[in-house]
Coordinates of C-alpha atoms in Angstrom, one line a residue:
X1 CA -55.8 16.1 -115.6
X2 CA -55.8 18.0 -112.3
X3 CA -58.8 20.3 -110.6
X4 CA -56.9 23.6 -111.5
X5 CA -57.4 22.6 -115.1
X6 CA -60.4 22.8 -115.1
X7 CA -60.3 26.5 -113.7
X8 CA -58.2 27.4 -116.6
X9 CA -61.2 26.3 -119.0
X10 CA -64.6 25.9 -119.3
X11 CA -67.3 23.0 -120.6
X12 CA -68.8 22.2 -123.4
X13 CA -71.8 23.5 -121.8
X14 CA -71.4 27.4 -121.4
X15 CA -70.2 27.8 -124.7
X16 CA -73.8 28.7 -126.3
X17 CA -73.0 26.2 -129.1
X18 CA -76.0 24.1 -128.7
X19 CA -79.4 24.3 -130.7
X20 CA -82.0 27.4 -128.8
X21 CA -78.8 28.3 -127.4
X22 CA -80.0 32.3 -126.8
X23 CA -82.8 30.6 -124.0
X24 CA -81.7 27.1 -123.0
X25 CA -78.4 26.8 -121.6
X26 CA -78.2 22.9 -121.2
X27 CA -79.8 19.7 -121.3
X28 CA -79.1 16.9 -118.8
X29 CA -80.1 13.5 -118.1
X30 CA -79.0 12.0 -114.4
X31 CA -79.1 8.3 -114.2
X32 CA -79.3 7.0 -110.1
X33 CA -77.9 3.4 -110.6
X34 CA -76.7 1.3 -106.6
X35 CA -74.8 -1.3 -106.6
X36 CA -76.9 -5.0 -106.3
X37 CA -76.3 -6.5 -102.7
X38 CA -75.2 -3.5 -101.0
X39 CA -77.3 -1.5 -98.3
X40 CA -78.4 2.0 -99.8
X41 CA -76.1 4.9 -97.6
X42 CA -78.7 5.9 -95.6
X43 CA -77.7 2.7 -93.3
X44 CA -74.2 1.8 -94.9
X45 CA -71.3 2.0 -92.2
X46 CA -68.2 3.7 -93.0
X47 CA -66.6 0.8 -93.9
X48 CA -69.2 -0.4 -96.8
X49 CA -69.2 3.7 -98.3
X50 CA -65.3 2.9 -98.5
X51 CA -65.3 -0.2 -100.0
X52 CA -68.3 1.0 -102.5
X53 CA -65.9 3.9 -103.4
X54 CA -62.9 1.9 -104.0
X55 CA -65.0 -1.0 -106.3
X56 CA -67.5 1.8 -108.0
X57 CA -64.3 4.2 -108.7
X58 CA -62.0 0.5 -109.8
X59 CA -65.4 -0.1 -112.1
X60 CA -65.3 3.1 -113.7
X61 CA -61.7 2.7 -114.8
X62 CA -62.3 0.3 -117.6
X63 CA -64.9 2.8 -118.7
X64 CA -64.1 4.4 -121.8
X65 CA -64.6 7.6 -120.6
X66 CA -62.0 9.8 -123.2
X67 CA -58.3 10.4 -122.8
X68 CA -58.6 13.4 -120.6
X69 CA -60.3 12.3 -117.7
X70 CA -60.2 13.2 -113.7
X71 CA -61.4 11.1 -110.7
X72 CA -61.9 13.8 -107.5
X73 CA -61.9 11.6 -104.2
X74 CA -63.9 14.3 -102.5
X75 CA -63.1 13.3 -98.9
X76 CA -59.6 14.6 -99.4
X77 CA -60.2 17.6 -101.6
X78 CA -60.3 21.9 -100.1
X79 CA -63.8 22.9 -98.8
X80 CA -62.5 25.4 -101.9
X81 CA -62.0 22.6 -104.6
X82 CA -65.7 21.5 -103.6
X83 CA -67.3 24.7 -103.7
X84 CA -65.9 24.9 -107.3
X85 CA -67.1 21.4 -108.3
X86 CA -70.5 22.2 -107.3
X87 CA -70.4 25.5 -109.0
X88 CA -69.6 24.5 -111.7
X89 CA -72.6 22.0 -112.3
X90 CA -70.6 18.4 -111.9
X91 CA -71.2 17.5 -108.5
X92 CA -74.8 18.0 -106.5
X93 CA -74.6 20.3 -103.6
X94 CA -75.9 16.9 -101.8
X95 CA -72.4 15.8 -102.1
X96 CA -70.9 18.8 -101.5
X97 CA -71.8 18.5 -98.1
X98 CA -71.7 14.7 -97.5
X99 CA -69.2 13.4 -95.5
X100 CA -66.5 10.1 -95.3
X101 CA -65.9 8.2 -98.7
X102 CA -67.2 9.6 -101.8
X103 CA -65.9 10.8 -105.3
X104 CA -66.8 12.2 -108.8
X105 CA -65.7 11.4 -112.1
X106 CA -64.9 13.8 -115.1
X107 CA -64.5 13.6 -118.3
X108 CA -65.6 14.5 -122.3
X109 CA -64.9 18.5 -121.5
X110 CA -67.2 18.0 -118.3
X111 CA -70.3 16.7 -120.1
X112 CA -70.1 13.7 -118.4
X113 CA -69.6 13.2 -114.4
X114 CA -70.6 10.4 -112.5
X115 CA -70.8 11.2 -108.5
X116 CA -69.9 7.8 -106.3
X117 CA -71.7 7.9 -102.6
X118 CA -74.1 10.5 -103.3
X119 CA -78.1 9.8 -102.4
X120 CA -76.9 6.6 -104.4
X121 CA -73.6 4.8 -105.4
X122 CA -73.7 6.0 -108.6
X123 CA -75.0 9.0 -110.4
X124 CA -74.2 9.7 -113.7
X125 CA -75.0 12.7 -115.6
X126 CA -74.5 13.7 -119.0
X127 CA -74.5 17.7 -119.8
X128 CA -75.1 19.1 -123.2
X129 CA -74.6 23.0 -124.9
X130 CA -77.9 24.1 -125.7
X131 CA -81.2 21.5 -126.5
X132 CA -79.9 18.0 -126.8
X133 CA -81.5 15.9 -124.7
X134 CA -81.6 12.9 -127.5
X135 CA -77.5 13.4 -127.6
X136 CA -77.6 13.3 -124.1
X137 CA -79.3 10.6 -123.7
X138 CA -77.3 8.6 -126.5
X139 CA -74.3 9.3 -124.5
X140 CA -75.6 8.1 -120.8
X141 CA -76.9 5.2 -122.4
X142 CA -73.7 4.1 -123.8
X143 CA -71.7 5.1 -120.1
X144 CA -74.4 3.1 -118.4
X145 CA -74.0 0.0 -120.7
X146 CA -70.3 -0.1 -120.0
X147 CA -70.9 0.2 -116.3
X148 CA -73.7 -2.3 -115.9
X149 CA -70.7 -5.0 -118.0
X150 CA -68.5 -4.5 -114.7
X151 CA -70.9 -3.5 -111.9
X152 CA -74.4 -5.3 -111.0
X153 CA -77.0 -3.3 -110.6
X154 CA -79.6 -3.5 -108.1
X155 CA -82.7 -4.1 -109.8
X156 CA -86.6 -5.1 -109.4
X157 CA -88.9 -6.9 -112.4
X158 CA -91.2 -4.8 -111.5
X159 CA -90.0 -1.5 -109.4
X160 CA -87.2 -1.7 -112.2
X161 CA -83.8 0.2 -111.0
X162 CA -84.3 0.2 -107.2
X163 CA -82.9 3.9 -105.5
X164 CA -82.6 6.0 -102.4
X165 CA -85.6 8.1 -102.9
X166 CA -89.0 6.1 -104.3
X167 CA -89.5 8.8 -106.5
X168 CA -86.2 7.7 -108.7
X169 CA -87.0 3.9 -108.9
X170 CA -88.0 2.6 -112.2
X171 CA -85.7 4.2 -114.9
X172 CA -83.8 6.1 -112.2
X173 CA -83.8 8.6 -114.9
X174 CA -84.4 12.8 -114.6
X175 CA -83.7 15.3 -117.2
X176 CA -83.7 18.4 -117.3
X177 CA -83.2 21.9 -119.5
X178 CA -81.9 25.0 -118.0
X179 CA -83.7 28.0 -119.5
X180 CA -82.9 31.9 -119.3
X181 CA -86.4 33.2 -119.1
X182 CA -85.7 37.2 -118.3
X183 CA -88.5 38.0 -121.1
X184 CA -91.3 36.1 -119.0
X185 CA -89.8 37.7 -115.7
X186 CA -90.2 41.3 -117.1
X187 CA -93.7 40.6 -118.3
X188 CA -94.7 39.0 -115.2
X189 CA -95.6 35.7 -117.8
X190 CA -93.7 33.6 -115.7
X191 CA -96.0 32.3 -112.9
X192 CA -98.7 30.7 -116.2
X193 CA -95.8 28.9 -117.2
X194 CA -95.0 28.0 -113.6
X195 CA -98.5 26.4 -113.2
X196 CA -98.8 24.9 -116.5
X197 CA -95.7 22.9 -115.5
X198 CA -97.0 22.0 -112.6
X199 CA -100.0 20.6 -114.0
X200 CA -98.4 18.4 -116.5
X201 CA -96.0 17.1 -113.5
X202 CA -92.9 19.2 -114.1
X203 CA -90.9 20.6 -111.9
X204 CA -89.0 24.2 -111.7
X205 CA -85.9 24.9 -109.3
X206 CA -83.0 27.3 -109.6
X207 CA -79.5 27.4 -111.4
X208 CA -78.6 24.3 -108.7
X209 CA -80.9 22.5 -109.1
X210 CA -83.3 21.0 -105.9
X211 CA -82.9 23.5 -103.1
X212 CA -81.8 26.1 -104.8
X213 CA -83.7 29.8 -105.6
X214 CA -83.9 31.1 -109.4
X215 CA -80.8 33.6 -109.9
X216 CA -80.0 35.1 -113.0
X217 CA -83.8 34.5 -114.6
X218 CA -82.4 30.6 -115.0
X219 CA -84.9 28.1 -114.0
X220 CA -84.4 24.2 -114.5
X221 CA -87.5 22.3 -115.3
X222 CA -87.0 18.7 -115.1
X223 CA -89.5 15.2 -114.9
X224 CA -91.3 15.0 -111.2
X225 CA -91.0 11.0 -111.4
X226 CA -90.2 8.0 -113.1
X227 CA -91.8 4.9 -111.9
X228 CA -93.7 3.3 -114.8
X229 CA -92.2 5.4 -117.6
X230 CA -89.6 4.7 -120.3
X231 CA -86.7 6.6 -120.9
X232 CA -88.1 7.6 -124.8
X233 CA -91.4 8.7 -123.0
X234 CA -89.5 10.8 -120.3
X235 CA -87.4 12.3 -122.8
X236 CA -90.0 12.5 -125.4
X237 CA -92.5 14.6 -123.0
X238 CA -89.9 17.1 -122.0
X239 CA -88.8 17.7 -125.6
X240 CA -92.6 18.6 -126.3
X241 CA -92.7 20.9 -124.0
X242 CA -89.8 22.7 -124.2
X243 CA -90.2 24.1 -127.3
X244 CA -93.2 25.5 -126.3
X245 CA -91.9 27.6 -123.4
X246 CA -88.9 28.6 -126.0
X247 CA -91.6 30.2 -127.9
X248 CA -92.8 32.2 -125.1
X249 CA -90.0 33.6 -124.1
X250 CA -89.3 35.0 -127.9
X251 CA -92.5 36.1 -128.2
X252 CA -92.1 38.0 -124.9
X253 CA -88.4 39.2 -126.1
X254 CA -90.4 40.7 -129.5
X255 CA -93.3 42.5 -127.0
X256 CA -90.8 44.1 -125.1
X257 CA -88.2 45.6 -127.5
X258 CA -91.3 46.2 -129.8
X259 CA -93.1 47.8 -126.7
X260 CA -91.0 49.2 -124.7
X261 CA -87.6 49.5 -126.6
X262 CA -86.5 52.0 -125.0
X263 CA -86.7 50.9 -120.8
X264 CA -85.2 47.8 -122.4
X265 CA -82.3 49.5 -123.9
X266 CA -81.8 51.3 -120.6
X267 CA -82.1 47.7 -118.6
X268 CA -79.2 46.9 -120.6
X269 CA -76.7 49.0 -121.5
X270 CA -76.8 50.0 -117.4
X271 CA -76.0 46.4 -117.2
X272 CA -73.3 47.0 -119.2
X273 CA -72.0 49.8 -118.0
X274 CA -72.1 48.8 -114.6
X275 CA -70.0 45.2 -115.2
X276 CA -67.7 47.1 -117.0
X277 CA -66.6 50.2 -114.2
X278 CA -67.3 48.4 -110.6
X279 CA -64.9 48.2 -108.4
X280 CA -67.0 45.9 -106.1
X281 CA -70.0 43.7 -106.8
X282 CA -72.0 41.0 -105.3
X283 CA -72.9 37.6 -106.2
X284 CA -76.1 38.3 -106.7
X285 CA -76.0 41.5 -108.3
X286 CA -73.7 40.1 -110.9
X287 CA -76.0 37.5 -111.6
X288 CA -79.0 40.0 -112.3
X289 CA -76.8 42.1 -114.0
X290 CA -75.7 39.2 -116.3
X291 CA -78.8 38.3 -116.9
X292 CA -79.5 41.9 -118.5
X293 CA -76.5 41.3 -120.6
X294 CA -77.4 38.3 -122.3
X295 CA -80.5 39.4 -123.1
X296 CA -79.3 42.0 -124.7
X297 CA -76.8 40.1 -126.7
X298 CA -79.4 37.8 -128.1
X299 CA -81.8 41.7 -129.4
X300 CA -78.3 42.5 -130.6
X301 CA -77.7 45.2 -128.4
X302 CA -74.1 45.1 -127.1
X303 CA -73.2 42.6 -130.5
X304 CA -69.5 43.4 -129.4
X305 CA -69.5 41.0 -126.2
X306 CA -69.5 37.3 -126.8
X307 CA -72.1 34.9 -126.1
X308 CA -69.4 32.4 -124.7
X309 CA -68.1 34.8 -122.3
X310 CA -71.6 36.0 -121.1
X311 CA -72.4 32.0 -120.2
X312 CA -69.0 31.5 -118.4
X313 CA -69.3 34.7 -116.5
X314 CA -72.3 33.1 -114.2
X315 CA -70.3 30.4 -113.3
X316 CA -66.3 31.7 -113.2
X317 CA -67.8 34.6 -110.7
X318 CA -69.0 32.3 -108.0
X319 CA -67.4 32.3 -104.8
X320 CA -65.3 28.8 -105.4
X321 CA -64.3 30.0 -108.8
X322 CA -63.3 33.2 -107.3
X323 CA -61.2 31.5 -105.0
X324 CA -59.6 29.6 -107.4
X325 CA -58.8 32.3 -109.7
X326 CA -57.2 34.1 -106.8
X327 CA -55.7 31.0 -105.2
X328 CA -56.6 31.7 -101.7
X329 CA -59.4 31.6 -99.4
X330 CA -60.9 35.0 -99.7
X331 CA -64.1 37.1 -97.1
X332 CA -67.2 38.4 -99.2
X333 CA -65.3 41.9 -99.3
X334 CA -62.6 40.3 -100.5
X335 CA -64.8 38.0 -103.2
X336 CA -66.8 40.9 -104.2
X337 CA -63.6 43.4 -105.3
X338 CA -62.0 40.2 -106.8
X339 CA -65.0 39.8 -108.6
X340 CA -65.4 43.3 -109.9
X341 CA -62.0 43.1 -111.2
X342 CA -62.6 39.8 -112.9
X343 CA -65.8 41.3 -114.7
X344 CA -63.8 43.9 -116.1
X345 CA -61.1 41.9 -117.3
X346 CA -63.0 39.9 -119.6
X347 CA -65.6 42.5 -120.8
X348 CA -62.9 44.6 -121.7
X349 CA -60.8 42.1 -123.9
X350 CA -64.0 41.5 -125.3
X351 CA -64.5 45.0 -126.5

């Protein structure tokens, strides 16, 4: 299994299968894990990142991980190849800009990756469709028993899993949902969910997670800490709450096509219209633009364009993606034309 596979096809993830699939895209749990008797990479030298790369990436190859797996040694892939990685949600854009020795493992249609020399050796991450943070967290588990059989861990009685940051130690555990909220946007809800979340210790970022700006009307809400918690109570708090914003969101959905049905229609099918006849678009157009689409989809508005392709669409028109599509390094002007064309392509064979 090669990188440009995975251009030619797309996770689990974006497929819309999963349960609240119309408002939460995907559930992850991240698992920081170093290895015991090795300095964290804050002060490792060259020479220690290297040999933890070599012993984490030999570790990880008695892992049963599927048939159709991929190890990406990062310090020898395209500033392209990268880019695409971190697009496309399986590695952190941390490591996309790290230096010297440092990898990622793929595998299970991308819902697993485990980055190697990140903030930590190791950090796994299991990706679901939809709301399945108990699945995900079956699934981590499992990868993290297998590991801990052929790696020791570094690990306190009573800090628990020791890590980079203080704010991972314990579990080492964060989860996280990505939810399309364009209903609370557009009713100007979304600040009261903002600081409810805040209050309860939850945290929002964008599509990429820490660093990152909301694009689309995605936000990720994940766990602020770990120290002193299980991994059922992590879990079980964020699966309380989740449902809850879910909710909201419908209920906004409902207000507005009730409300104002027909400003909404006109939001959309300008979307539409627009995706389908540019000739050149930007990033962050598309990504508003998109975001209009799916909304639609879900009120049954534009019933004729799938789901599936709507979900890809965020990710496959990203500059890296775009790249890779085109196979060449490409300017914005060049990016935004390709991406135009791209658009059209797959609405239309949609239609």
């Amino acid at each position: 299994m090669r990188i440009d596979d995975l251009a030619n096809e797309t996770g689990e993830w974006l497929r819309g299968t999963g349960p609240e699939n119309d408002i939460v895209m995907s559930s992850r749990i991240r698992l920081a894990r170093n290895v015991a008797d090795r300095p964290f990479l804050t002060v490792a030298s060259h020479k220690v990142r290297a040999e933890l790369e070599a012993q984490i990436r030999d570790a990880l190859s008695g892992v049963n991980l599927g048939t159709r797996r991929l190890y990406v040694a990062l310090k020898e892939a395209t500033p392209v190849d990268r880019q695409f990685l971190m697009e496309r949600h399986l590695i952190s854009k941390d490591l996309l800009n790290a230096e010297g020795d440092r990898g990622v493992a793929i595998a299970q249609e991308e819902t697993v990756a485990i980055m190697v020399n990140e903030e930590d050796h190791l950090r796994l991450q299991v990706l679901r469709s939809g709301f399945q943070l108990r699945e995900a967290w079956k699934e981590i588990d499992r990868i993290d028993n297998e590991i801990s059989d052929r790696l020791a861990f570094a690990w306190h009685p009573q800090f628990g899993f020791l890590t980079a940051c203080p704010t991972n130690a314990g579990t080492g555990m964060r989860i996280s949902v990505l939810l399309h909220l364009p209903a609370l946007v557009l009713t100007r809800q979304i600040d009261k969910v903002f600081q409810a979340l805040s209050r309860i210790s939850f945290t929002v970022r964008g599509l990429y997670g820490e660093g990152t700006q909301a694009s689309g009307n995605f936000y990720q809400i994940s766990n602020q800490s770990t120290l002193g918690k299980a991994e059922d109570q992590l879990i079980t708090e964020l699966t309380n709450v989740v449902p809850e914003i879910v909710k909201f969101e419908r209920h906004c959905r409902e207000k507005l096509a009730r409300e104002q049905r027909v400003a909404l229609e006109d939001r959309v099918f300008r979307a539409c219209g627009t995706l389908k006849h540019a000739r050149s678009i930007s990033t962050e157009e598309t990504m508003e633009l998109l975001s209009a689409l799916r909304l639609g989809s879900h009120l049954r508005l534009i019933p004729e364009i799938r789901q599936q392709t709507i979900n890809e669409l965020f990710i496959t028109t990203q500059p890296g993606h775009l790249q890779k599509h085109e196979g060449r390094a490409l300017t914005p002007t060049e990016r935004d034309l390709a991406r135009a064309g791209y658009i059209r392509g797959k609405l239309t064979s949609d239609s």
